[in-house]
Coordinates of C-alpha atoms in Angstrom, one line a residue:
X1 CA -41.1 25.2 -24.1
X2 CA -39.8 22.9 -21.3
X3 CA -38.7 19.3 -22.1
X4 CA -40.5 16.4 -20.4
X5 CA -38.9 15.1 -17.2
X6 CA -36.5 12.2 -17.7
X7 CA -38.3 9.5 -15.8
X8 CA -36.9 6.5 -17.7
X9 CA -33.4 5.6 -18.8
X10 CA -34.2 4.8 -22.4
X11 CA -30.7 3.5 -23.3
X12 CA -31.0 1.0 -20.4
X13 CA -34.4 0.0 -21.7
X14 CA -32.9 -0.6 -25.2
X15 CA -30.3 -2.9 -23.6
X16 CA -32.9 -4.7 -21.4
X17 CA -35.1 -5.3 -24.5
X18 CA -32.1 -6.6 -26.4
X19 CA -31.0 -8.9 -23.6
X20 CA -34.5 -10.3 -23.4
X21 CA -35.0 -10.7 -27.2
X22 CA -33.9 -14.4 -27.5
X23 CA -36.2 -15.6 -24.7
X24 CA -39.1 -13.2 -25.0
X25 CA -41.4 -15.6 -26.7
X26 CA -41.5 -17.7 -23.5
X27 CA -42.9 -14.8 -21.5
X28 CA -45.0 -12.9 -24.0
X29 CA -48.4 -13.9 -22.7
X30 CA -49.3 -10.3 -21.8
X31 CA -48.3 -9.0 -25.1
X32 CA -50.3 -11.8 -26.8
X33 CA -53.3 -10.8 -24.8
X34 CA -52.9 -7.2 -25.7
X35 CA -52.6 -8.0 -29.4
X36 CA -55.8 -10.0 -29.2
X37 CA -57.6 -6.9 -27.9
X38 CA -56.1 -4.8 -30.7
X39 CA -57.2 -7.2 -33.4
X40 CA -60.7 -7.3 -31.9
X41 CA -60.9 -3.6 -32.2
X42 CA -59.6 -3.7 -35.8
X43 CA -62.1 -6.4 -36.8
X44 CA -65.0 -4.1 -35.9
X45 CA -63.6 -1.3 -38.1
X46 CA -65.1 -1.2 -41.6
X47 CA -62.3 0.4 -43.6
X48 CA -58.9 -0.4 -45.2
X49 CA -55.6 0.9 -44.1
X50 CA -52.8 1.5 -46.7
X51 CA -49.8 1.9 -44.5
X52 CA -49.6 0.7 -40.9
X53 CA -46.9 1.2 -38.3
X54 CA -46.3 -1.1 -35.3
X55 CA -44.3 0.4 -32.5
X56 CA -42.6 -2.1 -30.2
X57 CA -42.8 -5.3 -32.3
X58 CA -40.5 -7.3 -30.0
X59 CA -40.8 -11.0 -31.1
X60 CA -43.2 -10.4 -34.1
X61 CA -46.3 -11.6 -32.2
X62 CA -48.6 -9.1 -34.1
X63 CA -47.3 -10.3 -37.5
X64 CA -48.0 -13.9 -36.6
X65 CA -51.4 -13.0 -35.2
X66 CA -52.3 -11.2 -38.4
X67 CA -51.4 -14.2 -40.5
X68 CA -53.9 -16.2 -38.5
X69 CA -56.6 -13.6 -38.8
X70 CA -57.5 -13.0 -42.4
X71 CA -60.5 -10.8 -41.4
X72 CA -58.0 -8.2 -40.0
X73 CA -55.0 -8.8 -42.2
X74 CA -57.0 -8.1 -45.4
X75 CA -57.7 -4.6 -44.1
X76 CA -53.9 -3.7 -44.0
X77 CA -51.9 -3.4 -47.2
X78 CA -48.5 -2.9 -45.7
X79 CA -47.2 -2.8 -42.1
X80 CA -43.9 -1.4 -40.8
X81 CA -42.6 -3.4 -37.8
X82 CA -40.4 -1.4 -35.5
X83 CA -38.6 -1.9 -32.2
X84 CA -36.3 0.0 -29.9
X85 CA -33.7 -2.7 -29.9
X86 CA -31.8 -4.0 -32.9
X87 CA -31.7 -7.5 -31.4
X88 CA -35.2 -8.2 -32.6
X89 CA -34.5 -9.5 -36.2
X90 CA -36.4 -8.2 -39.2
X91 CA -37.7 -5.0 -37.7
X92 CA -36.8 -1.4 -38.2
X93 CA -35.0 0.2 -35.2
X94 CA -37.1 3.1 -34.1
X95 CA -37.5 5.2 -31.0
X96 CA -41.1 6.1 -30.5
X97 CA -40.1 9.3 -28.7
X98 CA -38.6 10.6 -32.0
X99 CA -40.7 9.3 -34.9
X100 CA -39.0 9.8 -38.4
X101 CA -42.3 10.1 -40.3
X102 CA -43.6 13.2 -42.1
X103 CA -47.1 14.5 -41.7
X104 CA -50.0 12.6 -43.2
X105 CA -47.9 9.5 -44.1
X106 CA -49.6 6.7 -42.1
X107 CA -53.1 5.3 -42.0
X108 CA -52.8 3.1 -38.8
X109 CA -50.5 3.0 -35.8
X110 CA -50.7 0.1 -33.4
X111 CA -48.6 -0.7 -30.3
X112 CA -48.8 -3.4 -27.7
X113 CA -47.3 -2.7 -24.3
X114 CA -44.6 -0.1 -25.3
X115 CA -45.9 3.3 -24.3
X116 CA -45.6 2.9 -20.5
X117 CA -41.8 3.3 -20.8
X118 CA -41.9 6.7 -22.6
X119 CA -40.7 9.8 -20.9
X120 CA -43.2 12.1 -22.8
X121 CA -46.4 10.2 -23.7
X122 CA -48.3 13.4 -24.6
X123 CA -45.4 14.2 -27.1
X124 CA -45.5 10.7 -28.5
X125 CA -49.2 10.9 -29.1
X126 CA -48.9 14.3 -30.8
X127 CA -46.2 12.9 -33.1
X128 CA -48.4 10.0 -34.0
X129 CA -51.4 12.2 -34.7
X130 CA -49.3 14.3 -37.1
X131 CA -47.9 11.3 -38.9
X132 CA -51.4 9.8 -39.4
X133 CA -53.5 10.9 -42.4
X134 CA -57.0 12.4 -41.8
X135 CA -59.3 9.6 -40.5
X136 CA -56.2 7.6 -39.4
X137 CA -56.5 5.3 -36.4
X138 CA -54.3 4.8 -33.3
X139 CA -54.7 1.7 -31.1
X140 CA -52.1 1.3 -28.4
X141 CA -51.9 -0.5 -25.0
X142 CA -49.8 0.1 -22.0
X143 CA -49.6 -1.1 -18.4
X144 CA -51.9 0.8 -16.0
X145 CA -51.7 1.9 -12.3
X146 CA -52.7 -1.5 -10.8
X147 CA -49.8 -3.3 -12.4
X148 CA -47.5 -5.1 -9.9
X149 CA -49.1 -3.4 -6.9
X150 CA -48.4 -6.5 -4.8
X151 CA -44.7 -6.5 -5.7
X152 CA -44.4 -2.8 -5.2
X153 CA -45.9 -3.1 -1.7
X154 CA -43.7 -5.9 -0.4
X155 CA -40.5 -4.6 -1.8
X156 CA -41.0 -1.2 -0.2
X157 CA -41.9 -2.7 3.2
X158 CA -39.1 -5.2 3.2
X159 CA -36.5 -2.6 2.3
X160 CA -37.8 -0.3 5.0
X161 CA -37.5 -3.1 7.6
X162 CA -34.0 -4.2 6.6
X163 CA -32.4 -0.9 5.6
X164 CA -34.6 1.7 7.3
X165 CA -35.4 3.3 4.0
X166 CA -36.6 2.4 0.5
X167 CA -36.1 3.5 -3.1
X168 CA -38.2 3.4 -6.2
X169 CA -38.0 -0.2 -7.6
X170 CA -41.1 -0.2 -9.8
X171 CA -42.1 2.6 -12.2
X172 CA -45.4 4.5 -11.8
X173 CA -48.0 3.6 -14.4
X174 CA -50.7 5.8 -16.0
X175 CA -54.3 5.7 -14.8
X176 CA -57.0 4.9 -17.3
X177 CA -58.9 8.1 -16.6
X178 CA -55.9 10.2 -17.6
X179 CA -55.6 8.6 -21.0
X180 CA -58.8 10.0 -22.5
X181 CA -57.6 13.5 -21.7
X182 CA -54.2 12.7 -23.2
X183 CA -55.8 11.6 -26.5
X184 CA -58.0 14.7 -26.6
X185 CA -55.0 17.0 -25.9
X186 CA -53.0 15.4 -28.7
X187 CA -55.8 16.1 -31.2
X188 CA -57.5 12.7 -31.5
X189 CA -61.3 12.4 -32.1
X190 CA -63.6 9.8 -30.6
X191 CA -61.1 8.6 -27.9
X192 CA -61.9 5.3 -26.3
X193 CA -60.0 3.8 -23.3
X194 CA -60.6 0.2 -22.1
X195 CA -59.0 -1.6 -19.1
X196 CA -58.2 -5.3 -18.7
X197 CA -57.1 -6.5 -15.3
X198 CA -55.1 -9.7 -15.5
X199 CA -54.3 -11.7 -12.3
X200 CA -51.6 -14.3 -12.8
X201 CA -50.8 -17.1 -10.4
X202 CA -47.1 -17.8 -9.6
X203 CA -45.8 -20.7 -7.5
X204 CA -43.3 -18.3 -5.9
X205 CA -42.5 -14.6 -6.2
X206 CA -39.1 -15.5 -7.7
X207 CA -40.9 -16.8 -10.7
X208 CA -42.6 -13.4 -11.2
X209 CA -39.2 -11.7 -11.1
X210 CA -37.8 -14.2 -13.7
X211 CA -40.8 -13.4 -16.0
X212 CA -40.2 -9.6 -15.6
X213 CA -36.6 -10.1 -16.6
X214 CA -37.6 -12.2 -19.6
X215 CA -40.1 -9.5 -20.7
X216 CA -37.5 -6.8 -20.4
X217 CA -39.6 -5.1 -17.8
X218 CA -37.1 -4.7 -14.9
X219 CA -36.3 -1.3 -13.3
X220 CA -35.3 1.3 -15.8
X221 CA -36.1 4.4 -13.7
X222 CA -33.6 7.1 -14.3
X223 CA -33.4 7.8 -10.6
X224 CA -33.4 4.2 -9.6
X225 CA -31.4 3.2 -6.5
X226 CA -27.9 2.2 -7.4
X227 CA -27.8 -0.1 -4.4
X228 CA -29.4 -3.4 -5.2
X229 CA -31.7 -5.6 -3.2
X230 CA -29.7 -8.0 -1.0
X231 CA -30.8 -11.5 0.1
X232 CA -32.2 -10.4 3.4
X233 CA -34.5 -7.9 1.7
X234 CA -35.7 -10.3 -1.0
X235 CA -36.3 -13.1 1.5
X236 CA -38.4 -10.8 3.7
X237 CA -40.3 -9.5 0.6
X238 CA -41.0 -13.1 -0.4
X239 CA -42.4 -13.8 3.1
X240 CA -44.6 -10.8 3.0
X241 CA -45.8 -11.6 -0.5
X242 CA -46.9 -15.2 0.5
X243 CA -48.6 -13.9 3.6
X244 CA -50.6 -11.0 2.0
X245 CA -51.2 -12.0 -1.6
X246 CA -51.9 -15.7 -1.9
X247 CA -53.6 -16.9 -5.0
X248 CA -56.8 -19.0 -4.5
X249 CA -55.4 -21.8 -6.6
X250 CA -52.1 -21.8 -4.7
X251 CA -48.9 -19.8 -4.8
X252 CA -49.1 -16.0 -5.0
X253 CA -50.9 -13.6 -7.3
X254 CA -49.6 -10.8 -9.5
X255 CA -51.8 -8.1 -11.0
X256 CA -51.3 -6.6 -14.4
X257 CA -53.6 -3.8 -15.7
X258 CA -53.6 -3.4 -19.5
X259 CA -55.0 -0.1 -20.7
X260 CA -55.9 0.0 -24.4
X261 CA -56.5 3.5 -25.9
X262 CA -57.7 4.4 -29.4
X263 CA -58.5 7.5 -31.3
X264 CA -59.0 8.9 -34.8
X265 CA -57.4 11.8 -36.5
X266 CA -60.0 14.4 -37.5
X267 CA -61.8 14.1 -40.8
X268 CA -65.0 15.7 -42.1
X269 CA -66.8 12.4 -42.5
X270 CA -66.7 11.7 -38.7
X271 CA -69.7 12.3 -36.5
X272 CA -69.7 15.5 -34.6
X273 CA -71.4 16.3 -31.3
X274 CA -74.5 18.4 -31.5
X275 CA -74.3 22.1 -30.6
X276 CA -75.8 23.0 -27.2
X277 CA -79.5 24.0 -27.6
X278 CA -79.9 22.1 -31.0
X279 CA -81.9 19.2 -29.6
X280 CA -85.4 18.9 -31.1
X281 CA -86.9 16.8 -28.3
X282 CA -87.0 17.7 -24.6
X283 CA -85.2 15.1 -22.3
X284 CA -88.3 15.0 -20.0
X285 CA -90.5 14.1 -23.0
X286 CA -88.1 11.4 -24.2
X287 CA -88.1 9.8 -20.7
X288 CA -91.8 10.3 -20.2
X289 CA -91.4 12.0 -16.9
X290 CA -92.7 15.3 -15.5
X291 CA -90.2 18.1 -15.5
X292 CA -89.8 20.2 -12.4
X293 CA -87.5 22.3 -10.4
X294 CA -84.8 20.8 -8.2

């Protein structure tokens, strides 16, 4: 077996999350939105979960949201809050790429905006599926391919203009259509993937960069350029940003795509697809149309 490529510097990610811990609550609006989607999904699930695991708790937003939502909180007996950094107080330090749980030990796993920084997402999903008991549920969100497309474009063009070459400044993000296949390959049943495109208005691109720093979402690519962006590159990037990506209400726009994926571990009680040829009614009859050759 070959190991997954090392796309992200996970030790640097740990430090960035730790650095951002004290001020994260001021820039957690995307995590809050993602948590709302996760709770909406859980509110529609008619069952109780004994032991739940949260991956990437950060500032404890999910715990606070659960306290305000009795409809969902009463469905969870016990939740383990974990984070990659030890700077987020009250949470177990855990790396989602190496889960310490045995098989069939959890009933629910949730994660809001943590999976996009894993080097081996398929491997993480397999570990979660093994740790979940039969009929266990995974709900997780991550940034998708449209995220920061404006910033990616202007940084690349500005660096090309000023230096004659450019490096990778923003990580690639998964596409929504890939996530269903990843869930199936990991062994989950009834996979569902939803996308939420969030367009945020900023008075100036510099405000966006400050938010990304406060979120702990600055560049952690393993092969990131070691040479930083100078003032000339940033000024040109800001000019291009204002020209090409204005927001209708003023300032500039920044796109974030949130992909939420969910799936169940197999259980005999779950619905199964019909076998080919087992239908008792012809499709043409059900649609009240005349069947013919194409």
